[in-house]
mmCIF file of N, CA and C in Angstrom:
data_model
loop_
_atom_site.group_PDB
_atom_site.id
_atom_site.type_symbol
_atom_site.label_atom_id
_atom_site.label_comp_id
_atom_site.label_asym_id
_atom_site.label_seq_id
_atom_site.Cartn_x
_atom_site.Cartn_y
_atom_site.Cartn_z
ATOM 1 N N UNK R 52 25.147 81.838 -110.833
ATOM 2 C CA UNK R 52 24.468 80.597 -111.162
ATOM 3 C C UNK R 52 23.450 80.310 -110.045
ATOM 4 N N UNK R 53 22.197 80.084 -110.405
ATOM 5 C CA UNK R 53 21.174 79.794 -109.389
ATOM 6 C C UNK R 53 21.115 78.291 -109.108
ATOM 7 N N UNK R 54 20.346 77.931 -108.093
ATOM 8 C CA UNK R 54 20.300 76.527 -107.656
ATOM 9 C C UNK R 54 19.784 75.598 -108.757
ATOM 10 N N UNK R 55 18.830 76.078 -109.562
ATOM 11 C CA UNK R 55 18.310 75.241 -110.658
ATOM 12 C C UNK R 55 19.414 74.906 -111.663
ATOM 13 N N UNK R 56 20.261 75.883 -111.969
ATOM 14 C CA UNK R 56 21.371 75.646 -112.896
ATOM 15 C C UNK R 56 22.388 74.672 -112.297
ATOM 16 N N UNK R 57 22.623 74.805 -110.993
ATOM 17 C CA UNK R 57 23.575 73.918 -110.320
ATOM 18 C C UNK R 57 23.039 72.484 -110.302
ATOM 19 N N UNK R 58 21.725 72.329 -110.048
ATOM 20 C CA UNK R 58 21.112 70.993 -110.059
ATOM 21 C C UNK R 58 21.189 70.392 -111.460
ATOM 22 N N UNK R 59 20.883 71.182 -112.469
ATOM 23 C CA UNK R 59 20.939 70.697 -113.855
ATOM 24 C C UNK R 59 22.357 70.245 -114.215
ATOM 25 N N UNK R 60 23.356 71.033 -113.811
ATOM 26 C CA UNK R 60 24.745 70.670 -114.082
ATOM 27 C C UNK R 60 25.117 69.395 -113.327
ATOM 28 N N UNK R 61 24.690 69.275 -112.070
ATOM 29 C CA UNK R 61 24.988 68.075 -111.278
ATOM 30 C C UNK R 61 24.377 66.839 -111.923
ATOM 31 N N UNK R 62 23.168 66.961 -112.439
ATOM 32 C CA UNK R 62 22.519 65.819 -113.081
ATOM 33 C C UNK R 62 23.239 65.419 -114.359
ATOM 34 N N UNK R 63 23.750 66.386 -115.095
ATOM 35 C CA UNK R 63 24.426 66.048 -116.353
ATOM 36 C C UNK R 63 25.811 65.460 -116.115
ATOM 37 N N UNK R 64 26.492 65.890 -115.045
ATOM 38 C CA UNK R 64 27.835 65.390 -114.762
ATOM 39 C C UNK R 64 27.839 64.254 -113.740
ATOM 40 N N UNK R 65 26.684 64.023 -113.088
ATOM 41 C CA UNK R 65 26.542 63.045 -112.008
ATOM 42 C C UNK R 65 27.495 63.346 -110.849
ATOM 43 N N UNK R 66 27.792 64.634 -110.649
ATOM 44 C CA UNK R 66 28.606 65.098 -109.526
ATOM 45 C C UNK R 66 27.724 65.984 -108.656
ATOM 46 N N UNK R 67 27.208 65.402 -107.571
ATOM 47 C CA UNK R 67 26.236 66.104 -106.734
ATOM 48 C C UNK R 67 26.881 66.910 -105.620
ATOM 49 N N UNK R 68 28.202 66.905 -105.551
ATOM 50 C CA UNK R 68 28.889 67.696 -104.530
ATOM 51 C C UNK R 68 28.619 69.182 -104.709
ATOM 52 N N UNK R 69 28.463 69.634 -105.945
ATOM 53 C CA UNK R 69 28.193 71.059 -106.190
ATOM 54 C C UNK R 69 26.858 71.490 -105.580
ATOM 55 N N UNK R 70 25.868 70.594 -105.558
ATOM 56 C CA UNK R 70 24.579 70.901 -104.921
ATOM 57 C C UNK R 70 24.787 71.062 -103.418
ATOM 58 N N UNK R 71 25.496 70.135 -102.814
ATOM 59 C CA UNK R 71 25.771 70.208 -101.374
ATOM 60 C C UNK R 71 26.529 71.486 -101.038
ATOM 61 N N UNK R 72 27.522 71.827 -101.844
ATOM 62 C CA UNK R 72 28.335 73.011 -101.579
ATOM 63 C C UNK R 72 27.554 74.311 -101.721
ATOM 64 N N UNK R 73 26.428 74.283 -102.425
ATOM 65 C CA UNK R 73 25.606 75.475 -102.624
ATOM 66 C C UNK R 73 24.687 75.752 -101.438
ATOM 67 N N UNK R 74 24.328 74.720 -100.688
ATOM 68 C CA UNK R 74 23.382 74.865 -99.579
ATOM 69 C C UNK R 74 24.191 75.087 -98.297
ATOM 70 N N UNK R 75 24.058 76.275 -97.680
ATOM 71 C CA UNK R 75 24.943 76.638 -96.561
ATOM 72 C C UNK R 75 24.998 75.634 -95.415
ATOM 73 N N UNK R 76 23.870 75.097 -94.959
ATOM 74 C CA UNK R 76 23.918 74.183 -93.825
ATOM 75 C C UNK R 76 24.575 72.863 -94.194
ATOM 76 N N UNK R 77 24.340 72.388 -95.415
ATOM 77 C CA UNK R 77 25.011 71.158 -95.857
ATOM 78 C C UNK R 77 26.524 71.388 -95.901
ATOM 79 N N UNK R 78 26.917 72.558 -96.351
ATOM 80 C CA UNK R 78 28.344 72.907 -96.404
ATOM 81 C C UNK R 78 28.909 73.010 -94.981
ATOM 82 N N UNK R 79 28.148 73.616 -94.045
ATOM 83 C CA UNK R 79 28.559 73.743 -92.642
ATOM 84 C C UNK R 79 28.800 72.373 -92.011
ATOM 85 N N UNK R 80 27.955 71.394 -92.344
ATOM 86 C CA UNK R 80 28.119 70.041 -91.813
ATOM 87 C C UNK R 80 29.290 69.299 -92.455
ATOM 88 N N UNK R 81 29.801 69.816 -93.566
ATOM 89 C CA UNK R 81 30.921 69.171 -94.252
ATOM 90 C C UNK R 81 30.523 67.953 -95.059
ATOM 91 N N UNK R 82 29.262 67.911 -95.509
ATOM 92 C CA UNK R 82 28.761 66.740 -96.229
ATOM 93 C C UNK R 82 29.500 66.533 -97.541
ATOM 94 N N UNK R 83 29.736 65.266 -97.848
ATOM 95 C CA UNK R 83 30.277 64.880 -99.156
ATOM 96 C C UNK R 83 29.408 63.755 -99.690
ATOM 97 N N UNK R 84 29.471 63.540 -100.990
ATOM 98 C CA UNK R 84 28.600 62.542 -101.604
ATOM 99 C C UNK R 84 29.398 61.624 -102.526
ATOM 100 N N UNK R 85 29.077 60.340 -102.452
ATOM 101 C CA UNK R 85 29.574 59.332 -103.380
ATOM 102 C C UNK R 85 28.350 58.533 -103.789
ATOM 103 N N UNK R 86 28.523 57.430 -104.477
ATOM 104 C CA UNK R 86 27.351 56.670 -104.926
ATOM 105 C C UNK R 86 27.683 55.195 -105.024
ATOM 106 N N UNK R 87 26.620 54.399 -104.921
ATOM 107 C CA UNK R 87 26.707 52.977 -105.246
ATOM 108 C C UNK R 87 25.543 52.679 -106.191
ATOM 109 N N UNK R 88 25.241 51.418 -106.417
ATOM 110 C CA UNK R 88 24.188 51.055 -107.372
ATOM 111 C C UNK R 88 22.799 51.545 -106.952
ATOM 112 N N UNK R 89 22.577 51.748 -105.644
ATOM 113 C CA UNK R 89 21.264 52.202 -105.158
ATOM 114 C C UNK R 89 21.135 53.721 -105.137
ATOM 115 N N UNK R 90 22.212 54.433 -105.406
ATOM 116 C CA UNK R 90 22.134 55.891 -105.426
ATOM 117 C C UNK R 90 23.173 56.542 -104.538
ATOM 118 N N UNK R 91 22.988 57.828 -104.275
ATOM 119 C CA UNK R 91 23.976 58.586 -103.510
ATOM 120 C C UNK R 91 24.107 58.098 -102.063
ATOM 121 N N UNK R 92 25.332 58.109 -101.585
ATOM 122 C CA UNK R 92 25.634 57.902 -100.167
ATOM 123 C C UNK R 92 26.266 59.200 -99.684
ATOM 124 N N UNK R 93 25.669 59.789 -98.664
ATOM 125 C CA UNK R 93 26.155 61.058 -98.147
ATOM 126 C C UNK R 93 26.961 60.768 -96.882
ATOM 127 N N UNK R 94 28.097 61.446 -96.753
ATOM 128 C CA UNK R 94 28.998 61.275 -95.611
ATOM 129 C C UNK R 94 29.067 62.581 -94.833
ATOM 130 N N UNK R 95 28.952 62.470 -93.511
ATOM 131 C CA UNK R 95 29.140 63.608 -92.620
ATOM 132 C C UNK R 95 30.337 63.291 -91.727
ATOM 133 N N UNK R 96 31.399 64.079 -91.820
ATOM 134 C CA UNK R 96 32.576 63.781 -90.996
ATOM 135 C C UNK R 96 32.311 64.092 -89.525
ATOM 136 N N UNK R 97 32.916 63.296 -88.646
ATOM 137 C CA UNK R 97 32.850 63.598 -87.224
ATOM 138 C C UNK R 97 33.619 64.881 -86.953
ATOM 139 N N UNK R 98 33.043 65.761 -86.144
ATOM 140 C CA UNK R 98 33.667 67.057 -85.893
ATOM 141 C C UNK R 98 33.149 67.636 -84.581
ATOM 142 N N UNK R 99 33.956 68.430 -83.912
ATOM 143 C CA UNK R 99 33.555 69.019 -82.634
ATOM 144 C C UNK R 99 32.334 69.925 -82.743
ATOM 145 N N UNK R 100 32.139 70.586 -83.877
ATOM 146 C CA UNK R 100 31.031 71.552 -83.980
ATOM 147 C C UNK R 100 29.653 70.894 -84.134
ATOM 148 N N UNK R 101 29.582 69.570 -84.211
ATOM 149 C CA UNK R 101 28.285 68.891 -84.299
ATOM 150 C C UNK R 101 27.951 68.103 -83.027
ATOM 151 N N UNK R 102 28.767 68.246 -81.994
ATOM 152 C CA UNK R 102 28.540 67.518 -80.744
ATOM 153 C C UNK R 102 27.359 68.120 -79.994
ATOM 154 N N UNK R 103 26.460 67.260 -79.558
ATOM 155 C CA UNK R 103 25.331 67.683 -78.743
ATOM 156 C C UNK R 103 25.512 67.290 -77.290
ATOM 157 N N UNK R 104 26.133 66.144 -77.058
ATOM 158 C CA UNK R 104 26.374 65.667 -75.697
ATOM 159 C C UNK R 104 27.879 65.474 -75.530
ATOM 160 N N UNK R 105 28.552 66.452 -74.879
ATOM 161 C CA UNK R 105 30.007 66.339 -74.738
ATOM 162 C C UNK R 105 30.441 65.256 -73.746
ATOM 163 N N UNK R 106 29.539 64.770 -72.906
ATOM 164 C CA UNK R 106 29.888 63.738 -71.935
ATOM 165 C C UNK R 106 30.167 62.405 -72.635
ATOM 166 N N UNK R 107 29.313 62.037 -73.612
ATOM 167 C CA UNK R 107 29.489 60.731 -74.278
ATOM 168 C C UNK R 107 30.763 60.664 -75.133
ATOM 169 N N UNK R 108 31.123 61.476 -76.009
ATOM 170 C CA UNK R 108 30.411 62.508 -76.750
ATOM 171 C C UNK R 108 29.556 61.898 -77.870
ATOM 172 N N UNK R 109 28.513 62.645 -78.252
ATOM 173 C CA UNK R 109 27.601 62.186 -79.296
ATOM 174 C C UNK R 109 27.186 63.361 -80.172
ATOM 175 N N UNK R 110 26.833 63.038 -81.411
ATOM 176 C CA UNK R 110 26.347 64.053 -82.357
ATOM 177 C C UNK R 110 24.970 64.535 -81.901
ATOM 178 N N UNK R 111 24.726 65.824 -82.030
ATOM 179 C CA UNK R 111 23.439 66.425 -81.658
ATOM 180 C C UNK R 111 22.317 65.804 -82.500
ATOM 181 N N UNK R 112 21.190 65.498 -81.863
ATOM 182 C CA UNK R 112 20.062 64.881 -82.562
ATOM 183 C C UNK R 112 19.537 65.728 -83.709
ATOM 184 N N UNK R 113 19.548 67.045 -83.554
ATOM 185 C CA UNK R 113 19.102 67.919 -84.643
ATOM 186 C C UNK R 113 20.018 67.846 -85.846
ATOM 187 N N UNK R 114 21.298 67.665 -85.591
ATOM 188 C CA UNK R 114 22.259 67.502 -86.686
ATOM 189 C C UNK R 114 21.987 66.188 -87.421
ATOM 190 N N UNK R 115 21.709 65.128 -86.660
ATOM 191 C CA UNK R 115 21.382 63.841 -87.278
ATOM 192 C C UNK R 115 20.134 63.985 -88.151
ATOM 193 N N UNK R 116 19.109 64.682 -87.639
ATOM 194 C CA UNK R 116 17.886 64.901 -88.407
ATOM 195 C C UNK R 116 18.138 65.682 -89.686
ATOM 196 N N UNK R 117 18.931 66.743 -89.583
ATOM 197 C CA UNK R 117 19.261 67.545 -90.770
ATOM 198 C C UNK R 117 20.067 66.730 -91.778
ATOM 199 N N UNK R 118 20.931 65.874 -91.271
ATOM 200 C CA UNK R 118 21.726 64.996 -92.129
ATOM 201 C C UNK R 118 20.826 64.031 -92.902
ATOM 202 N N UNK R 119 19.847 63.439 -92.217
ATOM 203 C CA UNK R 119 18.910 62.530 -92.882
ATOM 204 C C UNK R 119 18.085 63.272 -93.941
ATOM 205 N N UNK R 120 17.586 64.457 -93.599
ATOM 206 C CA UNK R 120 16.820 65.254 -94.566
ATOM 207 C C UNK R 120 17.686 65.625 -95.771
ATOM 208 N N UNK R 121 18.913 66.039 -95.533
ATOM 209 C CA UNK R 121 19.821 66.410 -96.622
ATOM 210 C C UNK R 121 20.091 65.231 -97.544
ATOM 211 N N UNK R 122 20.250 64.052 -96.968
ATOM 212 C CA UNK R 122 20.470 62.844 -97.767
ATOM 213 C C UNK R 122 19.277 62.572 -98.671
ATOM 214 N N UNK R 123 18.069 62.733 -98.137
ATOM 215 C CA UNK R 123 16.862 62.516 -98.940
ATOM 216 C C UNK R 123 16.779 63.525 -100.089
ATOM 217 N N UNK R 124 17.113 64.782 -99.823
ATOM 218 C CA UNK R 124 17.078 65.809 -100.875
ATOM 219 C C UNK R 124 18.058 65.452 -101.995
ATOM 220 N N UNK R 125 19.279 65.073 -101.623
ATOM 221 C CA UNK R 125 20.270 64.697 -102.643
ATOM 222 C C UNK R 125 19.761 63.503 -103.457
ATOM 223 N N UNK R 126 19.150 62.530 -102.795
ATOM 224 C CA UNK R 126 18.633 61.360 -103.515
ATOM 225 C C UNK R 126 17.523 61.752 -104.487
ATOM 226 N N UNK R 127 16.612 62.621 -104.059
ATOM 227 C CA UNK R 127 15.524 63.036 -104.954
ATOM 228 C C UNK R 127 16.048 63.814 -106.152
ATOM 229 N N UNK R 128 17.047 64.638 -105.947
ATOM 230 C CA UNK R 128 17.646 65.357 -107.085
ATOM 231 C C UNK R 128 18.290 64.358 -108.035
ATOM 232 N N UNK R 129 18.958 63.346 -107.474
ATOM 233 C CA UNK R 129 19.588 62.309 -108.287
ATOM 234 C C UNK R 129 18.547 61.509 -109.076
ATOM 235 N N UNK R 130 17.390 61.226 -108.469
ATOM 236 C CA UNK R 130 16.391 60.333 -109.064
ATOM 237 C C UNK R 130 15.460 61.022 -110.059
ATOM 238 N N UNK R 131 15.366 62.336 -110.012
ATOM 239 C CA UNK R 131 14.392 63.052 -110.842
ATOM 240 C C UNK R 131 15.058 63.772 -111.996
ATOM 241 N N UNK R 132 14.238 64.132 -112.930
ATOM 242 C CA UNK R 132 14.710 64.941 -114.041
ATOM 243 C C UNK R 132 14.496 66.427 -113.771
ATOM 244 N N UNK R 133 13.885 66.756 -112.660
ATOM 245 C CA UNK R 133 13.600 68.137 -112.303
ATOM 246 C C UNK R 133 14.886 68.884 -111.945
ATOM 247 N N UNK R 134 14.926 70.140 -112.272
ATOM 248 C CA UNK R 134 16.043 70.983 -111.878
ATOM 249 C C UNK R 134 15.693 71.818 -110.645
ATOM 250 N N UNK R 135 14.625 71.458 -109.952
ATOM 251 C CA UNK R 135 14.186 72.184 -108.761
ATOM 252 C C UNK R 135 14.447 71.329 -107.525
ATOM 253 N N UNK R 136 14.654 72.002 -106.403
ATOM 254 C CA UNK R 136 14.890 71.299 -105.146
ATOM 255 C C UNK R 136 13.545 70.952 -104.507
ATOM 256 N N UNK R 137 13.336 69.703 -104.095
ATOM 257 C CA UNK R 137 12.076 69.316 -103.448
ATOM 258 C C UNK R 137 11.944 69.974 -102.076
ATOM 259 N N UNK R 138 10.713 70.162 -101.635
ATOM 260 C CA UNK R 138 10.416 70.797 -100.341
ATOM 261 C C UNK R 138 9.947 69.738 -99.352
ATOM 262 N N UNK R 139 10.473 69.804 -98.139
ATOM 263 C CA UNK R 139 10.084 68.847 -97.097
ATOM 264 C C UNK R 139 8.657 69.132 -96.630
ATOM 265 N N UNK R 140 7.856 68.086 -96.490
ATOM 266 C CA UNK R 140 6.519 68.205 -95.901
ATOM 267 C C UNK R 140 6.596 67.783 -94.438
ATOM 268 N N UNK R 141 7.141 66.587 -94.197
ATOM 269 C CA UNK R 141 7.354 66.141 -92.819
ATOM 270 C C UNK R 141 8.497 65.137 -92.769
ATOM 271 N N UNK R 142 9.021 64.975 -91.548
ATOM 272 C CA UNK R 142 10.144 64.078 -91.324
ATOM 273 C C UNK R 142 9.958 63.450 -89.952
ATOM 274 N N UNK R 143 9.946 62.129 -89.896
ATOM 275 C CA UNK R 143 9.838 61.404 -88.639
ATOM 276 C C UNK R 143 11.121 60.611 -88.448
ATOM 277 N N UNK R 144 11.790 60.840 -87.321
ATOM 278 C CA UNK R 144 13.097 60.239 -87.087
ATOM 279 C C UNK R 144 13.014 59.227 -85.954
ATOM 280 N N UNK R 145 13.632 58.077 -86.165
ATOM 281 C CA UNK R 145 13.828 57.076 -85.119
ATOM 282 C C UNK R 145 15.303 57.100 -84.763
ATOM 283 N N UNK R 146 15.609 57.542 -83.536
ATOM 284 C CA UNK R 146 16.985 57.525 -83.050
ATOM 285 C C UNK R 146 17.221 56.146 -82.442
ATOM 286 N N UNK R 147 18.095 55.360 -83.051
ATOM 287 C CA UNK R 147 18.257 53.961 -82.688
ATOM 288 C C UNK R 147 19.398 53.711 -81.708
ATOM 289 N N UNK R 148 20.425 54.537 -81.742
ATOM 290 C CA UNK R 148 21.553 54.450 -80.807
ATOM 291 C C UNK R 148 22.302 55.777 -80.860
ATOM 292 N N UNK R 149 23.142 56.019 -79.889
ATOM 293 C CA UNK R 149 23.930 57.259 -79.881
ATOM 294 C C UNK R 149 24.831 57.303 -81.110
ATOM 295 N N UNK R 150 24.850 58.450 -81.739
ATOM 296 C CA UNK R 150 25.723 58.646 -82.896
ATOM 297 C C UNK R 150 27.043 59.221 -82.381
ATOM 298 N N UNK R 151 28.068 58.397 -82.377
ATOM 299 C CA UNK R 151 29.380 58.845 -81.922
ATOM 300 C C UNK R 151 29.928 59.910 -82.864
ATOM 301 N N UNK R 152 30.922 60.632 -82.432
ATOM 302 C CA UNK R 152 31.494 61.703 -83.249
ATOM 303 C C UNK R 152 32.570 61.108 -84.157
ATOM 304 N N UNK R 153 32.098 60.352 -85.134
ATOM 305 C CA UNK R 153 32.939 59.743 -86.167
ATOM 306 C C UNK R 153 32.213 59.937 -87.492
ATOM 307 N N UNK R 154 32.840 59.558 -88.576
ATOM 308 C CA UNK R 154 32.182 59.671 -89.877
ATOM 309 C C UNK R 154 30.866 58.904 -89.855
ATOM 310 N N UNK R 155 29.833 59.563 -90.362
ATOM 311 C CA UNK R 155 28.493 58.980 -90.414
ATOM 312 C C UNK R 155 28.041 59.004 -91.862
ATOM 313 N N UNK R 156 27.377 57.936 -92.284
ATOM 314 C CA UNK R 156 26.938 57.786 -93.670
ATOM 315 C C UNK R 156 25.428 57.639 -93.702
ATOM 316 N N UNK R 157 24.816 58.033 -94.799
ATOM 317 C CA UNK R 157 23.371 57.860 -94.939
ATOM 318 C C UNK R 157 23.026 57.622 -96.403
ATOM 319 N N UNK R 158 21.959 56.855 -96.581
ATOM 320 C CA UNK R 158 21.433 56.607 -97.924
ATOM 321 C C UNK R 158 19.915 56.569 -97.843
ATOM 322 N N UNK R 159 19.284 57.085 -98.872
ATOM 323 C CA UNK R 159 17.825 57.167 -98.926
ATOM 324 C C UNK R 159 17.288 56.254 -100.019
ATOM 325 N N UNK R 160 16.051 55.838 -99.843
ATOM 326 C CA UNK R 160 15.324 55.122 -100.883
ATOM 327 C C UNK R 160 13.955 55.770 -101.020
ATOM 328 N N UNK R 161 13.448 55.742 -102.217
ATOM 329 C CA UNK R 161 12.102 56.250 -102.473
ATOM 330 C C UNK R 161 11.148 55.082 -102.316
ATOM 331 N N UNK R 162 10.212 55.203 -101.381
ATOM 332 C CA UNK R 162 9.242 54.128 -101.187
ATOM 333 C C UNK R 162 8.024 54.302 -102.079
ATOM 334 N N UNK R 163 7.695 55.542 -102.421
ATOM 335 C CA UNK R 163 6.630 55.814 -103.389
ATOM 336 C C UNK R 163 6.910 57.162 -104.034
ATOM 337 N N UNK R 164 6.975 57.165 -105.343
ATOM 338 C CA UNK R 164 7.258 58.392 -106.092
ATOM 339 C C UNK R 164 6.030 58.736 -106.917
ATOM 340 N N UNK R 165 5.295 59.726 -106.459
ATOM 341 C CA UNK R 165 4.129 60.174 -107.199
ATOM 342 C C UNK R 165 4.469 61.366 -108.073
ATOM 343 N N UNK R 166 3.446 61.930 -108.670
ATOM 344 C CA UNK R 166 3.645 63.090 -109.527
ATOM 345 C C UNK R 166 4.011 64.331 -108.719
ATOM 346 N N UNK R 167 3.418 64.470 -107.504
ATOM 347 C CA UNK R 167 3.642 65.659 -106.678
ATOM 348 C C UNK R 167 4.272 65.370 -105.318
ATOM 349 N N UNK R 168 4.209 64.134 -104.853
ATOM 350 C CA UNK R 168 4.713 63.774 -103.527
ATOM 351 C C UNK R 168 5.638 62.561 -103.643
ATOM 352 N N UNK R 169 6.720 62.591 -102.875
ATOM 353 C CA UNK R 169 7.611 61.424 -102.779
ATOM 354 C C UNK R 169 7.695 60.999 -101.322
ATOM 355 N N UNK R 170 7.542 59.709 -101.074
ATOM 356 C CA UNK R 170 7.723 59.126 -99.743
ATOM 357 C C UNK R 170 9.114 58.509 -99.711
ATOM 358 N N UNK R 171 9.841 58.770 -98.627
ATOM 359 C CA UNK R 171 11.238 58.346 -98.543
ATOM 360 C C UNK R 171 11.511 57.581 -97.252
ATOM 361 N N UNK R 172 12.499 56.715 -97.306
ATOM 362 C CA UNK R 172 13.061 56.069 -96.121
ATOM 363 C C UNK R 172 14.559 56.359 -96.163
ATOM 364 N N UNK R 173 15.117 56.803 -95.040
ATOM 365 C CA UNK R 173 16.528 57.165 -94.968
ATOM 366 C C UNK R 173 17.155 56.474 -93.763
ATOM 367 N N UNK R 174 18.350 55.938 -93.940
ATOM 368 C CA UNK R 174 19.079 55.327 -92.825
ATOM 369 C C UNK R 174 20.470 55.923 -92.723
ATOM 370 N N UNK R 175 20.915 56.120 -91.472
ATOM 371 C CA UNK R 175 22.270 56.601 -91.200
ATOM 372 C C UNK R 175 23.001 55.555 -90.370
ATOM 373 N N UNK R 176 24.262 55.353 -90.676
ATOM 374 C CA UNK R 176 25.079 54.385 -89.957
ATOM 375 C C UNK R 176 26.487 54.928 -89.805
ATOM 376 N N UNK R 177 27.256 54.253 -88.985
ATOM 377 C CA UNK R 177 28.647 54.647 -88.794
ATOM 378 C C UNK R 177 29.559 53.507 -89.240
ATOM 379 N N UNK R 178 30.166 52.776 -88.355
ATOM 380 C CA UNK R 178 31.121 51.737 -88.765
ATOM 381 C C UNK R 178 30.463 50.553 -89.467
ATOM 382 N N UNK R 179 29.230 50.225 -89.085
ATOM 383 C CA UNK R 179 28.568 49.028 -89.598
ATOM 384 C C UNK R 179 27.206 49.401 -90.181
ATOM 385 N N UNK R 180 27.054 49.211 -91.463
ATOM 386 C CA UNK R 180 25.797 49.560 -92.129
ATOM 387 C C UNK R 180 24.610 48.775 -91.568
ATOM 388 N N UNK R 181 24.865 47.606 -91.028
ATOM 389 C CA UNK R 181 23.796 46.788 -90.462
ATOM 390 C C UNK R 181 23.370 47.245 -89.060
ATOM 391 N N UNK R 182 24.035 48.258 -88.532
ATOM 392 C CA UNK R 182 23.679 48.818 -87.218
ATOM 393 C C UNK R 182 23.433 50.317 -87.371
ATOM 394 N N UNK R 183 22.285 50.703 -87.929
ATOM 395 C CA UNK R 183 22.023 52.135 -88.132
ATOM 396 C C UNK R 183 21.916 52.887 -86.805
ATOM 397 N N UNK R 184 22.353 54.143 -86.822
ATOM 398 C CA UNK R 184 22.215 55.007 -85.644
ATOM 399 C C UNK R 184 20.882 55.743 -85.668
ATOM 400 N N UNK R 185 20.306 55.907 -86.862
ATOM 401 C CA UNK R 185 19.012 56.581 -86.994
ATOM 402 C C UNK R 185 18.376 56.189 -88.319
ATOM 403 N N UNK R 186 17.052 56.263 -88.336
ATOM 404 C CA UNK R 186 16.294 56.025 -89.557
ATOM 405 C C UNK R 186 15.191 57.070 -89.612
ATOM 406 N N UNK R 187 14.745 57.383 -90.804
ATOM 407 C CA UNK R 187 13.702 58.399 -90.937
ATOM 408 C C UNK R 187 12.758 58.041 -92.072
ATOM 409 N N UNK R 188 11.545 58.535 -91.932
ATOM 410 C CA UNK R 188 10.555 58.499 -93.005
ATOM 411 C C UNK R 188 10.211 59.950 -93.301
ATOM 412 N N UNK R 189 10.140 60.282 -94.578
ATOM 413 C CA UNK R 189 9.883 61.672 -94.956
ATOM 414 C C UNK R 189 8.961 61.733 -96.159
ATOM 415 N N UNK R 190 8.255 62.839 -96.255
ATOM 416 C CA UNK R 190 7.423 63.153 -97.423
ATOM 417 C C UNK R 190 7.917 64.474 -97.985
ATOM 418 N N UNK R 191 8.085 64.515 -99.286
ATOM 419 C CA UNK R 191 8.559 65.718 -99.965
ATOM 420 C C UNK R 191 7.561 66.142 -101.030
ATOM 421 N N UNK R 192 7.385 67.442 -101.142
ATOM 422 C CA UNK R 192 6.609 68.021 -102.225
ATOM 423 C C UNK R 192 7.549 68.186 -103.407
ATOM 424 N N UNK R 193 7.168 67.600 -104.513
ATOM 425 C CA UNK R 193 7.979 67.685 -105.720
ATOM 426 C C UNK R 193 7.518 68.896 -106.524
ATOM 427 N N UNK R 194 8.402 69.816 -106.807
ATOM 428 C CA UNK R 194 7.990 71.033 -107.513
ATOM 429 C C UNK R 194 7.516 70.732 -108.933
ATOM 430 N N UNK R 195 6.496 71.472 -109.349
ATOM 431 C CA UNK R 195 6.012 71.360 -110.728
ATOM 432 C C UNK R 195 7.061 71.970 -111.642
ATOM 433 N N UNK R 196 7.240 71.368 -112.794
ATOM 434 C CA UNK R 196 8.182 71.901 -113.763
ATOM 435 C C UNK R 196 7.654 73.211 -114.322
ATOM 436 N N UNK R 197 8.552 74.162 -114.484
ATOM 437 C CA UNK R 197 8.167 75.440 -115.083
ATOM 438 C C UNK R 197 8.534 75.430 -116.552
ATOM 439 N N UNK R 198 7.675 76.028 -117.319
ATOM 440 C CA UNK R 198 7.927 76.067 -118.772
ATOM 441 C C UNK R 198 8.932 77.127 -119.143
#
């Protein structure tokens, strides 16, 4: 089964965990997905293999960035009728506080959805959603549908 088939199945069943499980780095991070009225919420469990600063300890900034990007991809798959995975154009991250090695959650919103480009805002938080550990703005290239 290729990724397009997995995305199509996820959209029909509204179970996006199969998409996450297909992408090796998302699987390595241990990401899981649930949803609320605004869309998917992605969870990254706290784990020793994602520590960047063992003194604090804190999650590695690159892991936080990949987590935010992964959340945006899952949201775009959820929001579109396309069976293709969107491609990242750019990602700008604001690191707002140290991300402790505990469960971290993220949710994305589409700020502008065009025919070929989507602008996104993504926030990650831990214990308190009102105190995000990081936020990001991203642009994605939306693949053209193939006949």
